[in-house]
Every structure is written in structure tokens, then in C-alpha cells.
GROMACS .gro file of C-alpha atoms in nm:
model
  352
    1UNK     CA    1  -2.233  -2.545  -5.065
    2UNK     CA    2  -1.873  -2.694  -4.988
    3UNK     CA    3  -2.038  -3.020  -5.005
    4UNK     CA    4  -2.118  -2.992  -5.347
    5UNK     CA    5  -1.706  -3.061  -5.456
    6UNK     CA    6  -1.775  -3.419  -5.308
    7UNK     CA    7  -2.008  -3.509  -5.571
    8UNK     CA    8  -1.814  -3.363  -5.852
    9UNK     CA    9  -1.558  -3.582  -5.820
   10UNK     CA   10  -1.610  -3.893  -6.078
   11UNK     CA   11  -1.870  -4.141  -5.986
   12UNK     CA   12  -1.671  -4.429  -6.158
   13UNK     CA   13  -1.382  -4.382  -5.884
   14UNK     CA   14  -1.619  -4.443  -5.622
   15UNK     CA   15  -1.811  -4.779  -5.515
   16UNK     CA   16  -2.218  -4.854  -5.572
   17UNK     CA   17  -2.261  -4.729  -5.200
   18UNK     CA   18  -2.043  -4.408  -5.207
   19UNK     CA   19  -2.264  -4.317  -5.558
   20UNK     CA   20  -2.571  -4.390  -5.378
   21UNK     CA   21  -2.468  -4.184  -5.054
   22UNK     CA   22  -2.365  -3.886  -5.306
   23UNK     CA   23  -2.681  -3.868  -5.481
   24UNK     CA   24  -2.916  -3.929  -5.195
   25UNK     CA   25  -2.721  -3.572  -5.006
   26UNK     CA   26  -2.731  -3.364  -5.323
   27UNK     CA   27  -3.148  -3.467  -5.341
   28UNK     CA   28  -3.157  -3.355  -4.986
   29UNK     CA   29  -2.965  -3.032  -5.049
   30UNK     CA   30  -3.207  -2.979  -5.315
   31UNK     CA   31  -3.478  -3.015  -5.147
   32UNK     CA   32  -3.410  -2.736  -4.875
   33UNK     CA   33  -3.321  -2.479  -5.144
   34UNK     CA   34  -3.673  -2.514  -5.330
   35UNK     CA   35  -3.822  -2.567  -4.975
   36UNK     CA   36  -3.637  -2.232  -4.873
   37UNK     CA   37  -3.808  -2.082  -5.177
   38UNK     CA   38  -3.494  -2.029  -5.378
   39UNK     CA   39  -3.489  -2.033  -5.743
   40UNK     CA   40  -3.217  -2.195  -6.002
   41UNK     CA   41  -3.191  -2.028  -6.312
   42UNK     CA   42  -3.089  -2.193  -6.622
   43UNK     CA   43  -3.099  -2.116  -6.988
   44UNK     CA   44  -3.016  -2.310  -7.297
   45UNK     CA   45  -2.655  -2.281  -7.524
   46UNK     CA   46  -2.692  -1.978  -7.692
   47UNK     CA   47  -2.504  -2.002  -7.997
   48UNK     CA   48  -2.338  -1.704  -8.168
   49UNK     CA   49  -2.085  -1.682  -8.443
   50UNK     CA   50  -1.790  -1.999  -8.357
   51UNK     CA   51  -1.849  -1.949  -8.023
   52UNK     CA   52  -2.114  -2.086  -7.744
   53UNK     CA   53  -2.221  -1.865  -7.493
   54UNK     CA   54  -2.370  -2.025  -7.158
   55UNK     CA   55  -2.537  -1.791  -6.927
   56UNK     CA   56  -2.598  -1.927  -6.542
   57UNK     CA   57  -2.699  -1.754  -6.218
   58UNK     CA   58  -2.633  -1.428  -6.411
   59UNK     CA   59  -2.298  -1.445  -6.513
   60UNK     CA   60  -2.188  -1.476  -6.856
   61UNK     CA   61  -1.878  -1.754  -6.956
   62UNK     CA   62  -1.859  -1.786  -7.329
   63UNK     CA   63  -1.737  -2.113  -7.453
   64UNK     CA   64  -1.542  -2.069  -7.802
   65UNK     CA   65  -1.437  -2.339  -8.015
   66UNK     CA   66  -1.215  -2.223  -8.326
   67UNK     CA   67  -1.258  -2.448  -8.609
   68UNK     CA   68  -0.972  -2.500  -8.772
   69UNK     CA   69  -0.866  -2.770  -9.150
   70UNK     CA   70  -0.688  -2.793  -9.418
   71UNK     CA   71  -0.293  -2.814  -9.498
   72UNK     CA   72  -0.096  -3.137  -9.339
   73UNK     CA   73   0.197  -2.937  -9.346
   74UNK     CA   74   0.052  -2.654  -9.156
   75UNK     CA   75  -0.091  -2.834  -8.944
   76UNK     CA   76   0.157  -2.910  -8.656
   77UNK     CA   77   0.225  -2.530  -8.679
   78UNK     CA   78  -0.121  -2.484  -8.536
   79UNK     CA   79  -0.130  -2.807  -8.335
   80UNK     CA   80   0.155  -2.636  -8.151
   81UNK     CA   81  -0.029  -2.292  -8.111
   82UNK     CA   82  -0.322  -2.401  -8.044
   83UNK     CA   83  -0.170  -2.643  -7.694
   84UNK     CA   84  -0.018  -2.331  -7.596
   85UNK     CA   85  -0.318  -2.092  -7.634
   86UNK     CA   86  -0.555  -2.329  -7.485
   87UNK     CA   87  -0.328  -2.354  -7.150
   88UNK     CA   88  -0.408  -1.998  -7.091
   89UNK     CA   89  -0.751  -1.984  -7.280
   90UNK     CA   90  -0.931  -2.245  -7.033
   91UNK     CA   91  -1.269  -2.122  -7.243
   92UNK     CA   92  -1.127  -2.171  -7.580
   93UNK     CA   93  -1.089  -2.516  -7.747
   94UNK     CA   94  -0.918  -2.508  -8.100
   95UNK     CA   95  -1.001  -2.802  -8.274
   96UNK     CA   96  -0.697  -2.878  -8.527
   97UNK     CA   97  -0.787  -3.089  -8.836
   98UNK     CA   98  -0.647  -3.197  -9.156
   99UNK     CA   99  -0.810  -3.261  -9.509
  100UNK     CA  100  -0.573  -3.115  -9.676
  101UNK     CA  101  -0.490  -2.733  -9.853
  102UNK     CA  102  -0.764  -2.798 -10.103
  103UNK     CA  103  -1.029  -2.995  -9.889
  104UNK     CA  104  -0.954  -2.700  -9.634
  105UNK     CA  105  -1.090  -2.484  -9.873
  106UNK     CA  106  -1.345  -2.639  -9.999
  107UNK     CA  107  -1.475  -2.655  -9.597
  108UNK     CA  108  -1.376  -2.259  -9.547
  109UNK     CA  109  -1.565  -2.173  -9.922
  110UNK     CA  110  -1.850  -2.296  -9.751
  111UNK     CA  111  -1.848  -2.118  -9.387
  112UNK     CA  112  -1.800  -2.437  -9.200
  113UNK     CA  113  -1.414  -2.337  -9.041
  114UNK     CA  114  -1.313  -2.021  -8.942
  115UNK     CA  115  -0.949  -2.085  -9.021
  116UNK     CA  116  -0.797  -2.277  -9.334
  117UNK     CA  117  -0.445  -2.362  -9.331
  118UNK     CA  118  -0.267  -2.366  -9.649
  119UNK     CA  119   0.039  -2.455  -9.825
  120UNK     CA  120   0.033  -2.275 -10.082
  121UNK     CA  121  -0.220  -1.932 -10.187
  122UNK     CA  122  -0.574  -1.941 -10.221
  123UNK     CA  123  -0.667  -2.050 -10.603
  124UNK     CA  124  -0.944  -1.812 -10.784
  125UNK     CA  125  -1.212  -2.052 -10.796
  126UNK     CA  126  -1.146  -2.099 -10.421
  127UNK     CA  127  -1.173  -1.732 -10.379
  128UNK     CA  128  -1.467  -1.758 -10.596
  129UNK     CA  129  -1.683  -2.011 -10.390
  130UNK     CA  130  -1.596  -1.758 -10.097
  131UNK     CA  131  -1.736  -1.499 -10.247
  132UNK     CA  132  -2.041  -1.652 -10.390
  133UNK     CA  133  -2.075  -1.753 -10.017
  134UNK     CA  134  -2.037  -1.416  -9.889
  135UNK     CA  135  -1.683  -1.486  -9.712
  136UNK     CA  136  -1.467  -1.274  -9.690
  137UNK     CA  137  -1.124  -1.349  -9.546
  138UNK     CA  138  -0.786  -1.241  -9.449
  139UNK     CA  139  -0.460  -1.444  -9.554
  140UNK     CA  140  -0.150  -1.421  -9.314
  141UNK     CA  141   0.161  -1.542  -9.377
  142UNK     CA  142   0.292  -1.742  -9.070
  143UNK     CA  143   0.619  -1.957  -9.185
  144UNK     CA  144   0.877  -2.103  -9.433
  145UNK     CA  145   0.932  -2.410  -9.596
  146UNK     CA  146   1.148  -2.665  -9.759
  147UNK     CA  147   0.966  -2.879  -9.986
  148UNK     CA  148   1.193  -3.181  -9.928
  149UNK     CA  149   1.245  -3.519 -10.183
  150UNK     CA  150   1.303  -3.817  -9.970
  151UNK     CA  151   1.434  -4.157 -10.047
  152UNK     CA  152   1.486  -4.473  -9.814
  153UNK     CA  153   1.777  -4.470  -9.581
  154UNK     CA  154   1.909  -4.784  -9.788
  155UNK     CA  155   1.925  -4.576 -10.094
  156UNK     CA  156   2.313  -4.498 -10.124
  157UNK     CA  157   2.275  -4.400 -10.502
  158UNK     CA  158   2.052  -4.116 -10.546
  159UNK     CA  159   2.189  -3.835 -10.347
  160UNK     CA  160   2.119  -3.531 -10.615
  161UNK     CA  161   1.875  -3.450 -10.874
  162UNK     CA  162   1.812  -3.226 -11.103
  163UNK     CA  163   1.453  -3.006 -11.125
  164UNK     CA  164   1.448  -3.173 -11.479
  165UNK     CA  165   1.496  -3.500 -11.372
  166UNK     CA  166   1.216  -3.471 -11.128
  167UNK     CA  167   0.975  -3.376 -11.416
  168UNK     CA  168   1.091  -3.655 -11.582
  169UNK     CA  169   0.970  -3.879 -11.300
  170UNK     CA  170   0.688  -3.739 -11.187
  171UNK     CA  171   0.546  -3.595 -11.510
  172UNK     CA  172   0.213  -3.792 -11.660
  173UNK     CA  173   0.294  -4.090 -11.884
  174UNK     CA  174   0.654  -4.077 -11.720
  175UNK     CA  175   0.912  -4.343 -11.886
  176UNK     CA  176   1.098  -4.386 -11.526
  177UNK     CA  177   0.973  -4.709 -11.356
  178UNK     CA  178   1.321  -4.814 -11.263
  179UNK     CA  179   1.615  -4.640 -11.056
  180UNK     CA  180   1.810  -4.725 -11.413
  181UNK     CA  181   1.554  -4.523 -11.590
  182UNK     CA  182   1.731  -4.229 -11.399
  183UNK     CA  183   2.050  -4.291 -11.418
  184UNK     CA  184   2.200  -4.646 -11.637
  185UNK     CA  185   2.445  -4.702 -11.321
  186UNK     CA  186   2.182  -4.722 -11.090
  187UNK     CA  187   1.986  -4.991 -10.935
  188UNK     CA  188   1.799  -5.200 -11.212
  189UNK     CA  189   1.480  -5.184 -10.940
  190UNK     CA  190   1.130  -5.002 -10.978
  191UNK     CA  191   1.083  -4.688 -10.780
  192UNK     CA  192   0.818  -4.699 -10.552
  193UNK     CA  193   0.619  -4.327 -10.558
  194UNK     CA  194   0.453  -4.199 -10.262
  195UNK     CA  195   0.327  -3.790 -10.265
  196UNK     CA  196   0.077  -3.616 -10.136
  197UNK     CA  197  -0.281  -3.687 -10.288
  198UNK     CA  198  -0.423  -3.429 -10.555
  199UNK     CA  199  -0.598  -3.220 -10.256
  200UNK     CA  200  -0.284  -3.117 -10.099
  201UNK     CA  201  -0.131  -2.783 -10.133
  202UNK     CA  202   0.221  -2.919 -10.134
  203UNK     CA  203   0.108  -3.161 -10.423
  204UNK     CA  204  -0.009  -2.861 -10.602
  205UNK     CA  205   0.326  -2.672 -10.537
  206UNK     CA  206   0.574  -2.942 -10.665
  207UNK     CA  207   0.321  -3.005 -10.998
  208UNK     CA  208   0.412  -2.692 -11.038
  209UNK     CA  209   0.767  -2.597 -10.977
  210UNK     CA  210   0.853  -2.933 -11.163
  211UNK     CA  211   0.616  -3.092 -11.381
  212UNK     CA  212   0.443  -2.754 -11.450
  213UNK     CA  213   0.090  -2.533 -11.339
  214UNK     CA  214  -0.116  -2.678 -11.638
  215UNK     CA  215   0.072  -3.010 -11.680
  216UNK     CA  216  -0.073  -3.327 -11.509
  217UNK     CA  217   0.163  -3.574 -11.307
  218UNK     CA  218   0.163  -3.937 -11.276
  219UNK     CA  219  -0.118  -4.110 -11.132
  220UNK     CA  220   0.069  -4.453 -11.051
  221UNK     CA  221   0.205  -4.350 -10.698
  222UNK     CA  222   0.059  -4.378 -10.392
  223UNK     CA  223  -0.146  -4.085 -10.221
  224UNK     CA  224  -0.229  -3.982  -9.915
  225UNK     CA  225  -0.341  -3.658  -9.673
  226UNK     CA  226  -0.169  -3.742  -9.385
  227UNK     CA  227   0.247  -3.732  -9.436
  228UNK     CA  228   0.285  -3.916  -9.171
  229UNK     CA  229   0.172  -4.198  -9.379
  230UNK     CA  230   0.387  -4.126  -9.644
  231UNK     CA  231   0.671  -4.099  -9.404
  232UNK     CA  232   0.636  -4.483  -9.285
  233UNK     CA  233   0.613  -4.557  -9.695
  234UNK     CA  234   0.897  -4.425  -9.726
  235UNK     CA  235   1.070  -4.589  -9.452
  236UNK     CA  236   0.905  -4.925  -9.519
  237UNK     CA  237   1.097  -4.971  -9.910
  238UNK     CA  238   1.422  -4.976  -9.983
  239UNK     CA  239   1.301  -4.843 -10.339
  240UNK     CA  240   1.062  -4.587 -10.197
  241UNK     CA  241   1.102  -4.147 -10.298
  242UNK     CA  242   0.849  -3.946 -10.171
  243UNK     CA  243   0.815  -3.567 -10.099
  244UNK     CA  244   0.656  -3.365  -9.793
  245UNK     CA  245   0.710  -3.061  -9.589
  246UNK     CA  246   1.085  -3.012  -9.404
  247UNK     CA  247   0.910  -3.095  -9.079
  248UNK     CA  248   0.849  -3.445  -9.155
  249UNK     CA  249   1.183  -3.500  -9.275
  250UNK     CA  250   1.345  -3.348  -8.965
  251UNK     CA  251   1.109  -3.560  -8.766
  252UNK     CA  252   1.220  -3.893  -8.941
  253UNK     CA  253   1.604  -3.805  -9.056
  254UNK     CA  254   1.774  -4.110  -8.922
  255UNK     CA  255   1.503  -4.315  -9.089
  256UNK     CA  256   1.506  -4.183  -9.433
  257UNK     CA  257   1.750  -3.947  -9.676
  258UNK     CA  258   1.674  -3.632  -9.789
  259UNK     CA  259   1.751  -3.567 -10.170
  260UNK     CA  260   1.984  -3.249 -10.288
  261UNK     CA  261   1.776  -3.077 -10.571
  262UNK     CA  262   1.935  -2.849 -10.858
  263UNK     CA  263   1.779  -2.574 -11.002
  264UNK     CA  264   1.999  -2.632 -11.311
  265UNK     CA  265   2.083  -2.901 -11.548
  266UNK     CA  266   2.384  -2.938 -11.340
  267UNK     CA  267   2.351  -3.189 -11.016
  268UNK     CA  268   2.700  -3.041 -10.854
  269UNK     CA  269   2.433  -2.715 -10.833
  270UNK     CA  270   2.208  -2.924 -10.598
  271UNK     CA  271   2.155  -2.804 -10.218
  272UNK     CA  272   1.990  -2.983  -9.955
  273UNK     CA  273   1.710  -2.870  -9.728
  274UNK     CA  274   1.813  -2.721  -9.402
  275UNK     CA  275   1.715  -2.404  -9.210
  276UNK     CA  276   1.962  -2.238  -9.345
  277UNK     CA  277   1.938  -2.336  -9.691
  278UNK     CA  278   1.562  -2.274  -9.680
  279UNK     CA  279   1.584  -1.958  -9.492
  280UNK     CA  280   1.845  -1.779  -9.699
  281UNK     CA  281   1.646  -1.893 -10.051
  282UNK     CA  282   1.956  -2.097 -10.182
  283UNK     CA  283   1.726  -2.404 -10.151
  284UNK     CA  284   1.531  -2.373 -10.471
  285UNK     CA  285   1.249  -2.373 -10.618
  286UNK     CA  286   1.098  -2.632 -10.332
  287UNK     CA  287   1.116  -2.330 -10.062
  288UNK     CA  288   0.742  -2.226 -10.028
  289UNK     CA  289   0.539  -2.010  -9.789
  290UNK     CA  290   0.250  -2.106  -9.572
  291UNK     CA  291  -0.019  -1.927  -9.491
  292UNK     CA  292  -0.357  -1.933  -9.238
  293UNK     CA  293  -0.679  -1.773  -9.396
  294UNK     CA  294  -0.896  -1.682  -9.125
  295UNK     CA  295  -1.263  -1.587  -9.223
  296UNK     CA  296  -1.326  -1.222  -9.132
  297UNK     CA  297  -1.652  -1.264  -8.968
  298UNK     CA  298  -1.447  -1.558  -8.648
  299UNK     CA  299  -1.218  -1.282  -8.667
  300UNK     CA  300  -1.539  -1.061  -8.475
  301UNK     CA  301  -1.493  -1.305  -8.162
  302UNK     CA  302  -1.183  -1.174  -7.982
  303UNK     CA  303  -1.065  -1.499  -7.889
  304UNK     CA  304  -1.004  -1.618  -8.294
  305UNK     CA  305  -0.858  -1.284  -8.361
  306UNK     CA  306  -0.605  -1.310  -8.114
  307UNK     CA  307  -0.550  -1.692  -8.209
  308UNK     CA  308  -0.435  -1.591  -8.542
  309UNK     CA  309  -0.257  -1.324  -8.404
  310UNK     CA  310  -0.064  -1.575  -8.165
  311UNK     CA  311   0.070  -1.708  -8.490
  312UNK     CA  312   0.286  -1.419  -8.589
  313UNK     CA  313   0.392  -1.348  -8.230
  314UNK     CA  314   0.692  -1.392  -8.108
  315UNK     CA  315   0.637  -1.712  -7.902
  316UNK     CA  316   0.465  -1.782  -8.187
  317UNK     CA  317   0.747  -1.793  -8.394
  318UNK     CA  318   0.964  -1.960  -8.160
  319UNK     CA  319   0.706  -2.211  -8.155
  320UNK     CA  320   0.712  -2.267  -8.568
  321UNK     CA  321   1.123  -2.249  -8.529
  322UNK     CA  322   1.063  -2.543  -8.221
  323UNK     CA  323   0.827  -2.773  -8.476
  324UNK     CA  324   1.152  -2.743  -8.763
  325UNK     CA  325   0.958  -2.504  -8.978
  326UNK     CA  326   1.126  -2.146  -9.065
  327UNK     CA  327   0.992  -1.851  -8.881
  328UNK     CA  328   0.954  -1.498  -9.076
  329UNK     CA  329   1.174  -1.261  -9.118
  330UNK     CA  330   1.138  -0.929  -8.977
  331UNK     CA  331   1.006  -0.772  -9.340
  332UNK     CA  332   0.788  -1.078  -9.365
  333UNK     CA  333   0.655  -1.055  -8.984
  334UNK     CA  334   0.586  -0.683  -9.035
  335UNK     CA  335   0.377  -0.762  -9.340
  336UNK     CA  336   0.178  -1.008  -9.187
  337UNK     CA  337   0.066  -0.839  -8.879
  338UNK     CA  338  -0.015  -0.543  -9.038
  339UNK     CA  339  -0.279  -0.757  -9.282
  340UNK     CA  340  -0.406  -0.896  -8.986
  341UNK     CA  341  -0.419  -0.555  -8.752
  342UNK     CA  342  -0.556  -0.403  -9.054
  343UNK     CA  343  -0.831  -0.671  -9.102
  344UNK     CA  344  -0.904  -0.669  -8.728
  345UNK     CA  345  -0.942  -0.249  -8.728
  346UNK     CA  346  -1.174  -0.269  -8.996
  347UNK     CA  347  -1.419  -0.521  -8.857
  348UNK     CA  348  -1.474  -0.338  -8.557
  349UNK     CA  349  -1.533  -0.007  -8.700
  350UNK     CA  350  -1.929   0.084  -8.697
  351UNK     CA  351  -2.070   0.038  -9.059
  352UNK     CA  352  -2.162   0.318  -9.273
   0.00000   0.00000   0.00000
């Protein structure tokens, strides 16, 4: 049997002869086993809930692969948790992938992920496709953030704004085309828009802390899922503002300028995103939560329960604090592992 390591190791490292020679001994080591009157057994994958179990020679390894979509913002959050939980999880392999808050949803409405990240809550005709789908799901708050409005490095003249001012630029049939449209001493130079396309949970949240819930925006900007896309948009004009999580700001700070924002009709009230700002709530209204749904029935297999649990750890946190998002506070932690404790408790009590 120690001669079967030779063989694993890959054929394309070895020359025509050395496969041949490896091949031709494994045949021959074959041979004597059946000759012997041994017996391999093998079944097929045996597929059960998000998870794959293989069963060989009698012992049992259970493959799991945690499906998981939805917010760009999020997602580095669970990018990060999921590199650290597959180190000591050799048999789990989260797959991490982005569509957006809203095309997460519309993927977790219909059973195909078992977790949706999300940048802002669940919408009722979400919650309604779940339900007519027989899903049932917990939501866990995992982190903070900052909302943040960017402009080009170049840009030396817009360094405030008001919340006002933003729904004047971003609002549907907008008169702003020009920095001058803004503000008469600025640049007489058209504004190049790039947000978040009209899937995106942190499109939805800045409709509506700005523009409004039931008021549409602009259409003439240009969209995209990824933010990393935006973020070279933004770097690539002079005449560029854009808006994305904190995260991507951090990432790209000495590329690009983040943009004070005032809650008032007074611009000396502006504050700029930064963990403390964000943290403490004096960075308003563009602080938001972010949340993970996970479906109820992934949270059966113990390894996606104690994924999402790994969230709202404490090296989970530290992770979220490492990626420049803000971890919970203690009230908020508390919350959110009781509603996932909770959730966990009652799936595996025996039904009535």
C-alpha cells in the first residue's frame, strides 16, 4: 500500500515513461488484490441537503459546500471568513459569490443558496417569494457601515455636501450635469456618475436616505455589481463621484477622495466616513447595517450553522474590523447570536 503515494503524485510532473511505469505497477497491484479475492467497495455521491456525502471502505467523509451570493459590500466580509474557516474545515468549501443584495435574493427566494448576504433588510416581496417557496430563514446582523460619496483625487472643489444636494444630483430628471450646477464657483465640467446598479442593496439604501423610498433616481450614470469597477471609474476621471461601501474607499484612499456629507442644510455640519465616525453614529444617514440570511433548513448541516456562527465570533469580528468594516457592539453582538442560537435550538428539536 505505501506504493500507492507514488502514483498520486501528478502525472504532468513526470515524463511519458515514469506515467507508463506508474500505471503499469498500480494494474499489477490490482491484479493481486482481486486475485487474492479481495473486494473494493464503492458507492455513488450521495447528495443530502448543501452537502455531499461520499461513503468508501465503510467510512463516512461528508463533503459540504456552502453556497453563498448576494451583497458586493458583504462580500469580502465572507470572503475573509470563509479563507479562515476553510483552513480548519478541510471538508468544507464555501463558495463566495456576488450578484448583488437583490439578485442574492432573488437566488435565496428560490432555494438555490443557503446564505444571502445583504446590505440592507430583506424587502416583503423578497420575504414573500420565500415563503411561497417554503423558506424559511434567519437574518443575523454581522457588521457596520459607512456608505461613503467618492470623487476623483483631482477634485480639490467638492469636499462637503449636503443630504439635499445629493438628492438634487441623483434624483430622476436631475438639473445637475455640471460641477457648476452644484455650486456657480465650481468647475464648469459635467459630472461623470458611477453607483451601484438597481440590484444592489447599497443602491437601494442611498435612493432612500437621499432621493427617497418611493422616488426614482437618475438613470444616466453608469452601473455596475462589482465596486471594484466603480472604484477604477472613479479613479479613471477627473470629473468622476461615485458611492460604495467604506471598505472600498479604505482600500483605494490615496487614489480617490472621500466626500463629507451633512445631515442638514448646513455643509460646516458635514462629517466624513471613518471608524469612528461610523461607529459612534455621527456619520449620518449613510451608516447602514449588514446582514447574512442563512436559510434555516443549511442551517440543519452543522458545518453552515457554525459558518454563520463564525461571523459573529470574536475572530470573526476581528476579521470584519481587519477588512475596514465596523464590528458590533456588544448590545448588537448579543442580539445577533441569540437569533442565531435561537434559530439553531429550534431546528434541532424533534417535531411535534
Amino acid at each position: 500500500m505505501g506504493l500507492f503515494p507514488l502514483c498520486s503524485i501528478p502525472f504532468w510532473r513526470h515524463d511519458e515513461m515514469k506515467k507508463f511505469a506508474c500505471w503499469s505497477l498500480l494494474v499489477g497491484v490490482s491484479a493481486l488484490f482481486f486475485a487474492a479475492g479481495c473486494t473494493v467497495e464503492t458507492s455513488a455521491p450521495e447528495t443530502s441537503g448543501s452537502g455531499t456525502g461520499v461513503t468508501q471502505s465503510g467510512d463516512t467523509a461528508t463533503e459540504v459546500t456552502i453556497r453563498i451570493d448576494g451583497s458586493s459590500t458583504v462580500a469580502p466580509i465572507s470572503t475573509a471568513i470563509a479563507e479562515v474557516f476553510d483552513d480548519a474545515h478541510p471538508n468544507v468549501t464555501p463558495k463566495v459569490n456576488v450578484s448583488g443584495t437583490g439578485g442574492g435574493f432573488e437566488k435565496f427566494g428560490k432555494g438555490e443558496t443557503d446564505i444571502s448576504n445583504a446590505s440592507r433588510p430583506i424587502k416583503d416581496k423578497e420575504k414573500a417569494v420565500c415563503e411561497a417557496n417554503g423558506i424559511t430563514f434567519t437574518e443575523v446582523l454581522v457588521a457596520t457601515d459607512g456608505l461613503s460619496v467618492v470623487v476623483n483625487k483631482e477634485n480639490t472643489w467638492c469636499k462637503s455636501l449636503t443630504v439635499a444636494q445629493l438628492k438634487e444630483i441623483w434624483k430622476k430628471d436631475s438639473p445637475v450635469h455640471k460641477w457648476s450646477d452644484i455650486d456657480a464657483s465650481w468647475p464648469d465640467e459635467p459630472i461623470s456618475l458611477f453607483a451601484p446598479d438597481t440590484k444592489s442593496g447599497t443602491y437601494d439604501y442611498f435612493k432612500e436616505e437621499t432621493v427617497g423610498k418611493d422616488n426614482p433616481m437618475r438613470s444616466d450614470y453608469q452601473p455596475n455589481t462589482d465596486d471594484n469597477v466603480l472604484v477604477t471609474g472613479i479613479i479613471g476621471d477627473k470629473n468622476s463621484m461615485g458611492f460604495f461601501g467604506f471598505a472600498y474607499y479604505v482600500e483605494s484612499k490615496d487614489k480617490m477622495n472621500a466626500v463629507a456629507i451633512s445631515p442638514t442644510d448646513d455643509v460646516a455640519d458635514a462629517v466624513l466616513p471613518t471608524q469612528q465616525s461610523i461607529e459612534s453614529g455621527a456619520y449620518k444617514p449613510l451608516s447602514r447595517p449588514l446582514f447574512i440570511y442563512v436559510n434555516n433548513a443549511a442551517l440543519k448541516t452543522p458545518e453552515i450553522a457554525e459558518f454563520a456562527k463564525f461571523h459573529i465570533s470574536d475572530e470573526g469580528q476581528k476579521l470584519v474590523e481587519l477588512k475596514d468594516y465596523i464590528k458590533l457592539n456588544p448590545e448588537q453582538l448579543a442580539g445577533s447570536r441569540k437569533s442565531l442560537d435561537d434559530a439553531i435550538s429550534a431546528l434541532a428539536k424533534p417535531a411535534e
